[in-house]
Structures are given as C-alpha cells and as structure tokens.
Amino acid sequence: MSSYRIQGATGEWEVVIGLEVHAQITTQAKLFSGSATAFGAEPNTQVSLVDAAMPGMLPVPNRECIRQAVRTGMAIDAQINTWSRFDRKNYFYADLPQGYQISQLYHPLVGEGSIEIALDDKNPDAGTKVIGIERIHVEQDAGKLMHDQHPTMSYVDLNRSGVALMEIVSRPDMTSPAEAGAYLTKLRQILRYVGSCDGNMDQGSMRADVNVSVRRAGEPLGTRTETKNVNSVRFVMAAIEHEASRQVDVLEAGGKIVQETRLFDPGTGTTRSMRSKEDAHDYRYFPDPDLLPLVLDQAFLDECRASLPELPDAKRTRYTDVLGLSAYNAAVLTADVDTAAWFETLITASAAKQGKDEAAVAKQAANWLTSELFGALNKLGKGLEDSPVSPTSAAELLALIGDGTISGSIAKQVLEKMLETGDGAAAIVEREGLKQTTDTGAIEAAVDAVLAANADKVEQYRGGKEALFGFFVGQTMKAMAGKGNPQLVNQVLKAKLG
Amino acid sequence: MRNNRSERMTDLTELGVAALRDGVASGAFTATEVASAFNAAVEAAQGALNAFIVTTPDAALAAAGKVDAARAAGQPLGKMAGVPIGMKDLFATKGVQTTAASKILEGFVPPYESTVSQKLWDAGAGMLGKLNLDQFAMGSSNETSGFGNVISPWRKGDDTTPLAPGGSSGGSSAAVAARIAPAATGTDTGGSIRQPAAFTGISGIKPTYGRCSRWGVVAFASSLDQAGPMARDVRDCAIMLEAMAGFDPKDSTSLDLAVPAWEAGLNADMRGKKVGIPREYRVDGLDADVAKSWEDGIAWLKDAGAEIVDISLPHTKYALPTYYIIAPAEASSNLARYDGVRYGLRDLPDGANLQEMYAATRAAGFGDEVKRRILIGTYVLSAGFYDAYYTQAQKVRALIAQDFAKAFETVDVILTPTAPSAAFALGQKSTDPVEMYLNDVFSVPASLAGLPAMSVPAGLSRDGLPLGLHVIGRPLDEQGVLNASLALEQRAQFSAKPGKWW
C-alpha cells in the first residue's frame, strides 16, 4: 500500500497527504464556560452568557479539557508544552458570537508526537509505518447556522459554540488513501482508549481536513488543496482518491493547482472549490488578552500520565506475548476499547470460575469470543455493546466447556439459547439435559453398538484404513446425542478397535 | 421645618463616603435620607451636566431602605452601607440598561450583574444611575459618548465655556466634583480614572491590574482595563476600593489574593520612604502650572519625611505609541461581538446579506473614535504588519515594565503630574486625535506596566482649574500609593469646588 501511485497519461504520480483532525473533547462542560455539551439537545439550550459573547463576559479555561488534551498528547508520545498560550483567530460569521475563535496558533499545548499504523491490518506481517504528528492544540468550536427553518432568514444554534476541540495536525507523511484511512482509524482508536474523544464521526465529534498534493517521484512537494470537514474514514479515503486524480488531470492538461479550500460531496464522492487563497481571511491572530498563559505543573502532568490506560499497541503486544493470543485475535480484540474491556472482564471472570490464571483461559476465551459470540451477534444484527450475554454469563459457559461438562458443539447450542432467553449457561444445560457423559459404561455400550452395526468398516480399519477412526467417533457421538466426553470416547474406541 | 430639612439634605450631599457611612451607622441620619438627597441633586444637575445616561433613583432608595432595615434590626453593616454611588455605564447592571455610551448597545439590558458592581451592592452601596463616559471608554474628554457630552461642573471663573470633565470616566468625575454623587466607579485603560479625576479636583485610583474583576465590564483593552474608585479624597477611595477588589474565578486575569485593609492602613508619614521623580516626564514645553504643582508635590512629600530621588524611566517616550498599538489591537477584537446578531442595534437594509448587515450595523452603531481605533487595531494586527507593530509594541511594553521594576529597586513610589494640562474646553481637541491622545502621556506608562496609580488634587491653575498629582506604586502596593497620596492631600489642603451654576 505504500506503493500507491496514480497512473496518469504521462506517467506515475505520488500522492502526499496530511490530515488535520478536529476531535471534540469528551467533557461535561465547554472549553471556556460551564455550559453542558450534550449532543442533540434542543437549539440554544446549552448556551451560557460566555458562549453567546454577551458584553463583559470572560473565558475561563476548563481544566478537564486541558487534562484530556495533555493525556492525548502523552498517548502519542508527544512533547507536552508546560507553557502554552491561547490566541484569538478573528473573523466575522454569524455562528461565531465573539467575532473570534480562541485557539492556539503560536504556542500549542502539545508538540511533536507520532503514531504507528499497520500497513495491512489483515496481515500482521505487512509491517508498520510511523506517521508524524506536528502538534495538538485546543480551541473552541463554532455554532451552527440553520438555513432551512425560515424562507428568508437563517437561524443560529449556539449549542456547539465554545465546545472544546483538539486539532491534531499530522505531518504530510501519508502516501495513499489506505494509509490515511489507517491513520484516522488508529487515531480514533487511541482517542477512544484515552477517553478524550468518543470518536463519533457521524455526530461530528471527529472530522478531518484533508490536505492533498501530488508530485512525480523524486520531485518537491506540489501545491496542496485542503478539503474541509470530512466526517468518515471512508469519505476521507474517497476525497483523497478523487482529489489526487483531479490534481493529476489538471497538471497533465498543463494547468496549475490552486491553493484553495475545497468541500467533499459524499453523494458524488467528489470535491469542489469553496474559496481560494486570494479570498482567504486575514485572521489577525494575536494572544488572547483575557487569558493568562497556560502553565502546567509537575503534579498535573504526573496525574495525567498516571491516569492513562494501557494503550492499543501495548495491549496488543500483551495479548500475544503474555496471553498467548494469535496476532489476528489480538488485533481484533484491541481494535476498540470497549471490545478489549469486554474481553478483559470475560477472562477475569473465567479465570475466577475455573480457578486458573488469566493466561490459561485467555486463548479459549479469545477464540470463543471472536468465532462464536461475534458470529452469533452478527446474525442477530447486534454488537458487543448490546449483547444479551454479559461477560460474566459468558464466563459461566466457558467454565462448563473447560471442566468437560459440555463439549464445544453443545456449547454452540447453549449460546444460542442464552441469546434467545437470557438464561444462564448452567441452567440451560441442566434444563435441556446437555451434560456431557463421562460414564464409561454408557460410552462402552454406545461404542459396542456402533462397532457392531459397522462390522465392515471395522474390518477396513483393522486392515489399515485408519482414517475411519473419525467416522467411529462421529457415529458414537451421534448415538450419544453429542453428550459423550470426546476424550473418553476416543479412549474407549482405541481400546476396542485394538 | 421644611426649610430645615432641605438644608440638611444639601448638607448630606457635601459629605463623602466615610462621613456618610459613619453617619448612617451612628444614626445621625438614615440611608434613605442620604439617597433622597443625592437623588434630588442628580435630578437637578442632569439637564446641565448630562453626567448620567440613565438615573435610577428607585434603586438608590431600595438599597438605602435595606441598609436602614438592617441597622434597625441590629445587623452588621457593610463597608459602603448607606452610600449611594454612580456606576460608570461600562459595568453591566442587571435589569438596568448598559450601553458603554454607544448607540450600538442602546436599549441593551443585561440579565447579569458585573462582579465589581455586585460587590458594591453587597457592601451596602446603592445606585444613583449609570454614568456617561467616552464611548467604549475611548476618549479623554467624554466627547465620544453616543449620548452627548458630559459638561464639567468647573468653569474658568465667569467664563461659561463648557469644559471637558476628562475621560473616559467623565460622567464619574463630573458627578463627584458636582456633589451629586459622593463617589463613583471608574475604569482605567490608559488613564481614564486618573485624568478625569485630575480635571475635576477629585481623587481616583487605578489598582494593580488584576485587583478588580473585569467580569461584566464591557471590554475595551483586556490587558489594560482596570476598575477603580473615584471619590472626594484618599480615604473614600481606600474604603471603596476595598469593597470593589477581590479575586474572581470568573476572570482568569484576576489576582487570587486577599484584599488588604487599605483604610485601616492609611498613614501619611513618609519618613524612610523614597520618592522617585522620573526625569523623562519633564517634557519640553510642560505647562507652567503643571510644572509648578509638580514642584509643590515634591516639596510636600519632602515635608512628609520622604527622600526625593531622581530616577530614569528611559522608555517613557515609547509608551504612548505602544499604548496606541496595543489598546486598539485588543479593542478591534473585543468589539467584534457587536455585530447585530444577538443583541443591541441591528441595521438590516432591504435585501442586505450578512456582511452588509454587519457593515450597516457597525457603521450606524459605533462613533467615529471607536471606528478609528477599530481601524488602527485591525491594521496593526494584519498579516505583514503584525510583527512591525504588535510584536514590537509588546516588546516595548516589557521594557517599560522593566524600567519601573528597576526604579522600584530604589524608590517606593513615583511622583508625576497626572495630565499635561488642566481641563480644556469641549471641542478644543476633538478634531485632532493625536493632540487628544497626548493627554494620556503621564498616565499610560503605569497602565502598560499594570501598576497601581492614583491622582489626587494638588491645587488650582492660574485659571482656577484643578490640577492633579500622580503617584505610581509597586505592583500590589496600593497602600504605598494611598499613603503617599494622603501625604499630598494633607498638605495640598485642596478645598476648592465648582460653583453651582446649574
């Protein structure tokens, strides 16, 4: 995927991509006011005097917003600037009550960091690539204009006005739509682990400005365009594909790329010009005189670091190296923080129920979760978050498999019943009589019957056709309605067949 | 009887903050009597002086009623109990129109109360009304108000030419000087408390930046704006400043420090104190009256026991240009919120789009001086000019602060004139902005450095107009400033007041 090239009429072109991601910080209150930040609230119900920029109102930084941005910076191994400052970005628009956005141009809170992306998440051996992150700064969101409420007027909803955003600016280190997609996915994963952003792109909690330029191999960077506010991973990839091809077409036709801001149309998968550099605002940035520089002390930094959870890469490594999971399972189970949390609750409960340590039950749990539960939930059109089976009841099921009470195939039936009824695994096994038989007498009787009924095959087996062993196992299990203990069935068969 | 009462009420308006507070506390008179007396004086003077944009006699009476009831019930009384004051119309007052003297906010009634005004009401003060000022506190003569000039109560002898009360707190200075308010709030960005105090023969102190909360005060230049009291004398200012100051978590630049007992700490003994006289303030062509009053001030402080020291503040000459870059830059951004969208004036010409609505609203709502400063501020912040102006100005501002810090290694306070001249006639300087800006030449450096500074009356010019002396102190040393000012006040024996011609 690193060899992504656009085949133009005149040859190959490379694509250079940088992303500026706006991530809404998960907090109860806005960046500089105490207003709530609930999504989907009635218009203008989450607005304080500060958010509406009433005369004489002043911003006061919300400690939790700063804390979350710092924790995010730490999660990408970035430099945390213990001295940073807020600047005003001045422009007039009806969704911007102050007439300026409070942002951080000159001295951002978080400096250089990086994240590592997998070049192919289906193939752990495909390698990784480090994408540089130039900075993270915090800033206010604007309100929203509504143009469809009145025939001649626009309405303003200030609920989002002043909501805290992190702007996470990458280096132009990505060279294909897939890399950009992987970067955005990984970034979202980290943010959700840290808990600094819920990553809900469809609700606008996370959106990307996509910077794209093209060049021939070995040439300096071309002029870039910036496609604003793209709100899904798929759209980001589509926007890059379209924009890169468009730029190649323009250049090959002898034209020039204009540095401009563009908009992505999800309907057509294309971008169109919004404003060019000539129309660009002069934002007249200057330090916000209402706010003192932000100075972070060591105790604050220590708390931020101490409160960081295990991050995705570390977790994935632990899953393979300590818990012994396959690379694939480790990747699947760590992809989302909630999945990992579910899995970890499951193995803790399983270990307790089975009286083993977590590493001893993890592999069974991981296999069951990724192949059995995910599949079953998928059929029901549900996700893990609304699974009718909780990690503790799943642990009960796994314990029944573990101690030989039921076999793996019976466990499938039990899971189905659990999803259907919400009852516990043990109760279902008891009620339906699904317990595995370890009564050697019963097994011997069943084996005798099977061997008697298949005398010809017994002859063949004894004549050297050992592959028939599986057939006898199957027949025995069938005769016992699946409840025969597989190990005992094997033993008895081996003994009787000589 | 009726005559007696009327006389007594006239007497009440002659009293300052301390005397009113003490008289109400001792029962010599009631707070209601005080409020009524000042309400009547306000009403009688309003037509002539135009000191108020709105008067609020009922608010004054209501506050007084509460104080009288509290006293009757034996409850403890606040620092300002029974003292009605004028509130500069830059402070948001809940339920009372707040305009910053601009047409763009005409009719705006805030649903909130500024921290400073709330503290004053909590201390038992009452509100006589909202005082006129230069529009958005931009001006030195009160001629930029959208609600008409304030006329100084002072006149040059029999000459009836209307004089400037100074600015921007011109309504405040005129009201206190005219005895229609015992005290008033002011705000000072580059001299807006001190220069009008000097022009009208009253006292006013701008405390250290951060002492008084800016929350609910219409912003002009955030890094410079400070509220402070304007009153008849130093003690009254100390009392009122105690009531106004204090940490406010709603203002990030507010200082989280206890408020000292400034009134109790007043002490005019200057023995052991050093007073700096900055040579750079001896500008060419300094007005002879001003020069003489400065010499008087030096002699008085010597008499009070102080040692006089020549000092240098080498970057003084850059203070005014620096101020006129930083203040307009901040103002151009602070005033962007007056856009016709949410409150205040909206001028929506037929078929206008958003940009045209902005332009029409701001063209109609802002006065010329406000527009001039928005233009200057927008210019100095624009791409290509930012470093040459704004960045450079910030560097010079730091150097000016350094000058003071160095001087204060040697001296305890600095003495200068407050303004380069006595009050001028309305219209005399309003056509030449630079001439007008020069009025702030002595007051601006302390503003840029965030230092406490006070103006006290020093005497009269040959024309019979008040002159002020200016005491600048170390950061947080309001006490030192008040004490030196008290030493001046005791020796100046300033008792002149304007004749009542209205």
Short mmCIF file of N, CA, C and O in Angstrom, two decimals, chain A residues 49-50 52-61 85 88 90 92-100 106 145 153 156 158 282 284-292, chain B residues 105 108 111-112 209 214-218 222-223 249-253 329-330 332-334 336-339 341-343 354-355 358 362 378 381-383 386 390:
data_model
loop_
_atom_site.label_atom_id
_atom_site.label_comp_id
_atom_site.label_asym_id
_atom_site.label_seq_id
_atom_site.Cartn_x
_atom_site.Cartn_y
_atom_site.Cartn_z
N LEU A 49 -23.81 32.79 29.04
CA LEU A 49 -23.57 34.18 28.65
C LEU A 49 -22.22 34.29 27.94
O LEU A 49 -22.06 35.10 27.03
N VAL A 50 -21.27 33.47 28.35
CA VAL A 50 -19.94 33.49 27.72
C VAL A 50 -20.04 32.99 26.28
O VAL A 50 -19.50 33.59 25.36
N ALA A 52 -22.49 33.05 24.32
CA ALA A 52 -23.22 33.98 23.46
C ALA A 52 -22.46 35.29 23.32
O ALA A 52 -22.94 36.21 22.66
N ALA A 53 -21.28 35.38 23.95
CA ALA A 53 -20.44 36.58 23.87
C ALA A 53 -21.20 37.83 24.28
O ALA A 53 -21.20 38.84 23.59
N MET A 54 -21.86 37.76 25.44
CA MET A 54 -22.52 38.94 25.95
C MET A 54 -21.44 39.93 26.40
O MET A 54 -20.32 39.54 26.72
N PRO A 55 -21.77 41.23 26.43
CA PRO A 55 -20.76 42.22 26.80
C PRO A 55 -20.17 41.94 28.19
O PRO A 55 -20.92 41.66 29.13
N GLY A 56 -18.86 42.01 28.27
CA GLY A 56 -18.20 41.86 29.56
C GLY A 56 -17.97 40.44 30.00
O GLY A 56 -17.44 40.21 31.08
N MET A 57 -18.34 39.48 29.18
CA MET A 57 -18.14 38.08 29.57
C MET A 57 -16.70 37.67 29.29
O MET A 57 -16.08 38.13 28.35
N LEU A 58 -16.18 36.76 30.11
CA LEU A 58 -14.78 36.37 30.02
C LEU A 58 -14.65 34.85 30.00
O LEU A 58 -15.39 34.15 30.67
N PRO A 59 -13.66 34.37 29.26
CA PRO A 59 -13.41 32.92 29.21
C PRO A 59 -12.58 32.47 30.41
O PRO A 59 -11.68 33.18 30.83
N VAL A 60 -12.90 31.31 30.94
CA VAL A 60 -12.07 30.69 31.98
C VAL A 60 -11.79 29.26 31.53
O VAL A 60 -12.72 28.50 31.28
N PRO A 61 -10.52 28.89 31.37
CA PRO A 61 -10.22 27.56 30.82
C PRO A 61 -10.77 26.45 31.72
O PRO A 61 -10.70 26.53 32.94
N ARG A 85 -0.19 28.95 25.17
CA ARG A 85 -0.94 30.20 25.22
C ARG A 85 -2.10 30.14 24.23
O ARG A 85 -2.03 29.44 23.22
N ARG A 88 -6.31 34.51 19.64
CA ARG A 88 -7.60 34.76 19.00
C ARG A 88 -7.44 34.71 17.48
O ARG A 88 -6.51 35.31 16.93
N ASN A 90 -9.44 35.94 14.43
CA ASN A 90 -10.53 36.90 14.23
C ASN A 90 -11.21 36.76 12.87
O ASN A 90 -10.53 36.80 11.84
N PHE A 92 -15.49 37.40 11.08
CA PHE A 92 -16.91 37.61 11.33
C PHE A 92 -17.73 36.50 10.71
O PHE A 92 -17.59 36.21 9.52
N TYR A 93 -18.56 35.88 11.51
CA TYR A 93 -19.58 34.99 10.95
C TYR A 93 -20.68 34.83 12.00
O TYR A 93 -20.41 34.94 13.20
N ALA A 94 -21.86 34.56 11.53
CA ALA A 94 -23.00 34.56 12.46
C ALA A 94 -22.95 33.41 13.45
O ALA A 94 -23.61 33.46 14.48
N ASP A 95 -22.16 32.37 13.14
CA ASP A 95 -22.06 31.25 14.10
C ASP A 95 -20.91 31.45 15.09
O ASP A 95 -20.61 30.57 15.87
N LEU A 96 -20.27 32.62 15.02
CA LEU A 96 -19.10 32.88 15.86
C LEU A 96 -19.38 34.13 16.71
O LEU A 96 -19.01 35.24 16.34
N PRO A 97 -20.03 33.96 17.87
CA PRO A 97 -20.54 35.13 18.61
C PRO A 97 -19.47 36.13 19.01
O PRO A 97 -19.70 37.33 18.98
N GLN A 98 -18.29 35.68 19.39
CA GLN A 98 -17.27 36.62 19.85
C GLN A 98 -16.67 37.43 18.70
O GLN A 98 -16.05 38.45 18.91
N GLY A 99 -16.83 36.91 17.48
CA GLY A 99 -16.12 37.54 16.36
C GLY A 99 -14.69 37.04 16.30
O GLY A 99 -13.88 37.53 15.52
N TYR A 100 -14.36 36.09 17.15
CA TYR A 100 -13.07 35.42 17.08
C TYR A 100 -13.20 34.05 17.72
O TYR A 100 -14.07 33.83 18.56
N TYR A 106 0.41 30.10 18.10
CA TYR A 106 1.85 30.28 18.29
C TYR A 106 2.46 29.28 19.27
O TYR A 106 3.60 28.86 19.10
N LEU A 145 -25.29 27.27 11.74
CA LEU A 145 -26.37 28.01 11.09
C LEU A 145 -27.38 27.03 10.52
O LEU A 145 -27.01 25.98 10.02
N MET A 153 -34.72 33.79 6.20
CA MET A 153 -33.73 34.03 7.24
C MET A 153 -33.01 32.75 7.63
O MET A 153 -33.53 31.66 7.46
N VAL A 156 -29.57 30.62 14.06
CA VAL A 156 -28.28 30.27 14.66
C VAL A 156 -28.52 29.41 15.89
O VAL A 156 -29.34 29.75 16.73
N LEU A 158 -26.40 27.98 19.00
CA LEU A 158 -25.10 28.16 19.65
C LEU A 158 -24.74 27.01 20.59
O LEU A 158 -23.80 27.13 21.37
N ASP A 282 -7.74 37.18 6.52
CA ASP A 282 -6.59 37.53 7.35
C ASP A 282 -7.10 37.43 8.77
O ASP A 282 -7.86 38.28 9.23
N ARG A 284 -5.76 37.72 11.63
CA ARG A 284 -5.22 38.63 12.66
C ARG A 284 -5.06 37.94 14.01
O ARG A 284 -5.53 38.41 15.03
N TYR A 285 -4.39 36.81 13.98
CA TYR A 285 -4.12 36.10 15.23
C TYR A 285 -3.34 36.99 16.20
O TYR A 285 -2.38 37.65 15.79
N PHE A 286 -3.70 36.97 17.45
CA PHE A 286 -2.86 37.58 18.49
C PHE A 286 -3.23 36.94 19.82
O PHE A 286 -4.30 36.37 19.96
N PRO A 287 -2.31 37.01 20.79
CA PRO A 287 -2.55 36.33 22.07
C PRO A 287 -3.82 36.85 22.74
O PRO A 287 -4.03 38.06 22.79
N ASP A 288 -4.65 35.96 23.24
CA ASP A 288 -5.90 36.40 23.86
C ASP A 288 -5.59 37.10 25.18
O ASP A 288 -5.09 36.47 26.12
N PRO A 289 -5.88 38.41 25.26
CA PRO A 289 -5.52 39.14 26.48
C PRO A 289 -6.45 38.83 27.66
O PRO A 289 -6.17 39.27 28.78
N ASP A 290 -7.51 38.07 27.42
CA ASP A 290 -8.38 37.69 28.54
C ASP A 290 -7.83 36.48 29.29
O ASP A 290 -8.37 36.11 30.33
N LEU A 291 -6.82 35.84 28.71
CA LEU A 291 -6.34 34.59 29.29
C LEU A 291 -4.85 34.66 29.57
O LEU A 291 -4.08 35.18 28.77
N LEU A 292 -4.46 34.14 30.71
CA LEU A 292 -3.04 34.07 31.03
C LEU A 292 -2.45 32.86 30.30
O LEU A 292 -3.18 31.95 29.92
N LEU B 105 -25.29 49.68 21.68
CA LEU B 105 -25.85 48.93 22.81
C LEU B 105 -27.08 49.64 23.40
O LEU B 105 -27.55 49.24 24.47
N PHE B 108 -29.86 47.90 25.51
CA PHE B 108 -29.40 46.59 25.99
C PHE B 108 -29.51 46.54 27.51
O PHE B 108 -28.92 47.35 28.22
N PRO B 111 -28.95 40.63 31.65
CA PRO B 111 -29.55 39.76 32.66
C PRO B 111 -28.52 39.35 33.71
O PRO B 111 -28.69 38.32 34.34
N TYR B 112 -27.47 40.11 33.86
CA TYR B 112 -26.41 39.76 34.81
C TYR B 112 -25.82 41.03 35.39
O TYR B 112 -25.99 42.12 34.85
N TYR B 209 -3.25 45.84 38.07
CA TYR B 209 -4.03 45.04 37.13
C TYR B 209 -4.33 43.68 37.76
O TYR B 209 -3.41 43.00 38.24
N ARG B 214 -12.72 41.95 36.03
CA ARG B 214 -13.24 42.56 34.80
C ARG B 214 -14.54 41.91 34.35
O ARG B 214 -15.11 42.29 33.33
N TRP B 215 -15.01 40.89 35.09
CA TRP B 215 -16.20 40.17 34.66
C TRP B 215 -17.42 41.08 34.69
O TRP B 215 -17.73 41.68 35.72
N GLY B 216 -18.06 41.21 33.56
CA GLY B 216 -19.25 42.06 33.46
C GLY B 216 -18.93 43.51 33.16
O GLY B 216 -19.83 44.35 33.14
N VAL B 217 -17.66 43.81 32.93
CA VAL B 217 -17.29 45.16 32.50
C VAL B 217 -17.09 45.11 30.99
O VAL B 217 -16.31 44.27 30.50
N VAL B 218 -17.78 45.96 30.26
CA VAL B 218 -17.63 45.95 28.80
C VAL B 218 -16.15 46.19 28.49
O VAL B 218 -15.55 47.15 28.98
N SER B 222 -8.41 44.41 27.05
CA SER B 222 -8.45 43.49 28.18
C SER B 222 -7.18 43.48 29.03
O SER B 222 -7.26 43.29 30.24
N SER B 223 -6.02 43.66 28.41
CA SER B 223 -4.78 43.54 29.18
C SER B 223 -4.48 44.81 29.96
O SER B 223 -3.50 44.87 30.70
N PRO B 249 -13.08 34.06 40.36
CA PRO B 249 -12.74 32.91 39.50
C PRO B 249 -13.31 33.04 38.09
O PRO B 249 -12.89 32.30 37.19
N LYS B 250 -14.21 33.99 37.88
CA LYS B 250 -14.77 34.15 36.53
C LYS B 250 -13.88 35.01 35.63
O LYS B 250 -14.17 35.18 34.45
N ASP B 251 -12.82 35.59 36.21
CA ASP B 251 -11.88 36.39 35.42
C ASP B 251 -10.50 35.74 35.57
O ASP B 251 -9.91 35.77 36.64
N SER B 252 -10.00 35.16 34.47
CA SER B 252 -8.72 34.43 34.53
C SER B 252 -7.55 35.33 34.90
O SER B 252 -6.51 34.84 35.32
N THR B 253 -7.69 36.64 34.68
CA THR B 253 -6.58 37.54 34.98
C THR B 253 -6.73 38.17 36.37
O THR B 253 -5.92 39.01 36.76
N ALA B 329 -5.51 47.34 19.17
CA ALA B 329 -5.47 45.96 18.67
C ALA B 329 -6.46 45.11 19.46
O ALA B 329 -7.29 44.38 18.88
N GLU B 330 -6.38 45.19 20.78
CA GLU B 330 -7.30 44.41 21.60
C GLU B 330 -8.74 44.86 21.40
O GLU B 330 -9.66 44.04 21.32
N SER B 332 -10.08 46.16 18.73
CA SER B 332 -10.64 45.77 17.43
C SER B 332 -11.22 44.37 17.51
O SER B 332 -12.22 44.06 16.86
N SER B 333 -10.62 43.53 18.33
CA SER B 333 -11.12 42.17 18.51
C SER B 333 -12.25 42.12 19.54
O SER B 333 -13.28 41.48 19.32
N ASN B 334 -12.07 42.85 20.64
CA ASN B 334 -13.11 42.85 21.69
C ASN B 334 -14.44 43.38 21.19
O ASN B 334 -15.50 42.99 21.68
N ALA B 336 -15.65 43.07 18.20
CA ALA B 336 -16.21 42.31 17.07
C ALA B 336 -17.57 41.72 17.43
O ALA B 336 -18.39 41.47 16.55
N ARG B 337 -17.83 41.52 18.72
CA ARG B 337 -19.09 40.88 19.12
C ARG B 337 -20.30 41.78 18.92
O ARG B 337 -21.43 41.28 18.94
N TYR B 338 -20.07 43.07 18.71
CA TYR B 338 -21.21 43.97 18.47
C TYR B 338 -21.51 43.92 16.98
O TYR B 338 -21.05 44.74 16.20
N ASP B 339 -22.26 42.89 16.61
CA ASP B 339 -22.42 42.58 15.18
C ASP B 339 -23.88 42.58 14.74
O ASP B 339 -24.18 42.23 13.61
N VAL B 341 -26.18 40.58 15.62
CA VAL B 341 -26.79 39.25 15.53
C VAL B 341 -27.60 38.91 16.78
O VAL B 341 -28.73 38.45 16.69
N ARG B 342 -27.03 39.17 17.95
CA ARG B 342 -27.65 38.64 19.18
C ARG B 342 -28.29 39.69 20.08
O ARG B 342 -29.23 39.40 20.80
N TYR B 343 -27.74 40.91 20.11
CA TYR B 343 -28.28 41.95 21.00
C TYR B 343 -27.86 43.30 20.47
O TYR B 343 -26.99 43.40 19.60
N LEU B 354 -25.58 38.95 5.12
CA LEU B 354 -24.96 39.00 6.45
C LEU B 354 -23.86 40.06 6.52
O LEU B 354 -23.83 40.88 7.44
N GLN B 355 -22.95 40.04 5.54
CA GLN B 355 -21.85 41.01 5.55
C GLN B 355 -22.37 42.44 5.51
O GLN B 355 -21.84 43.32 6.20
N TYR B 358 -23.71 43.40 8.89
CA TYR B 358 -22.61 43.77 9.79
C TYR B 358 -22.16 45.20 9.53
O TYR B 358 -22.00 46.00 10.45
N ARG B 362 -22.61 48.23 12.23
CA ARG B 362 -21.44 48.79 12.90
C ARG B 362 -21.19 50.22 12.45
O ARG B 362 -20.70 51.05 13.23
N THR B 378 -7.16 46.85 13.70
CA THR B 378 -7.22 45.86 12.63
C THR B 378 -5.96 45.94 11.78
O THR B 378 -5.37 44.92 11.41
N LEU B 381 -2.78 44.49 13.46
CA LEU B 381 -2.79 43.03 13.61
C LEU B 381 -2.75 42.31 12.27
O LEU B 381 -2.66 41.08 12.22
N SER B 382 -2.82 43.06 11.16
CA SER B 382 -2.95 42.34 9.89
C SER B 382 -1.64 41.74 9.43
O SER B 382 -0.55 42.15 9.85
N ALA B 383 -1.81 40.72 8.60
CA ALA B 383 -0.65 39.98 8.09
C ALA B 383 0.31 40.97 7.44
O ALA B 383 -0.10 41.86 6.69
N TYR B 386 1.86 42.80 11.55
CA TYR B 386 1.77 42.32 12.92
C TYR B 386 3.10 42.44 13.67
O TYR B 386 3.17 42.97 14.77
N TYR B 390 2.48 45.09 16.41
CA TYR B 390 2.01 44.45 17.64
C TYR B 390 3.15 43.77 18.40
O TYR B 390 3.33 43.98 19.60
#
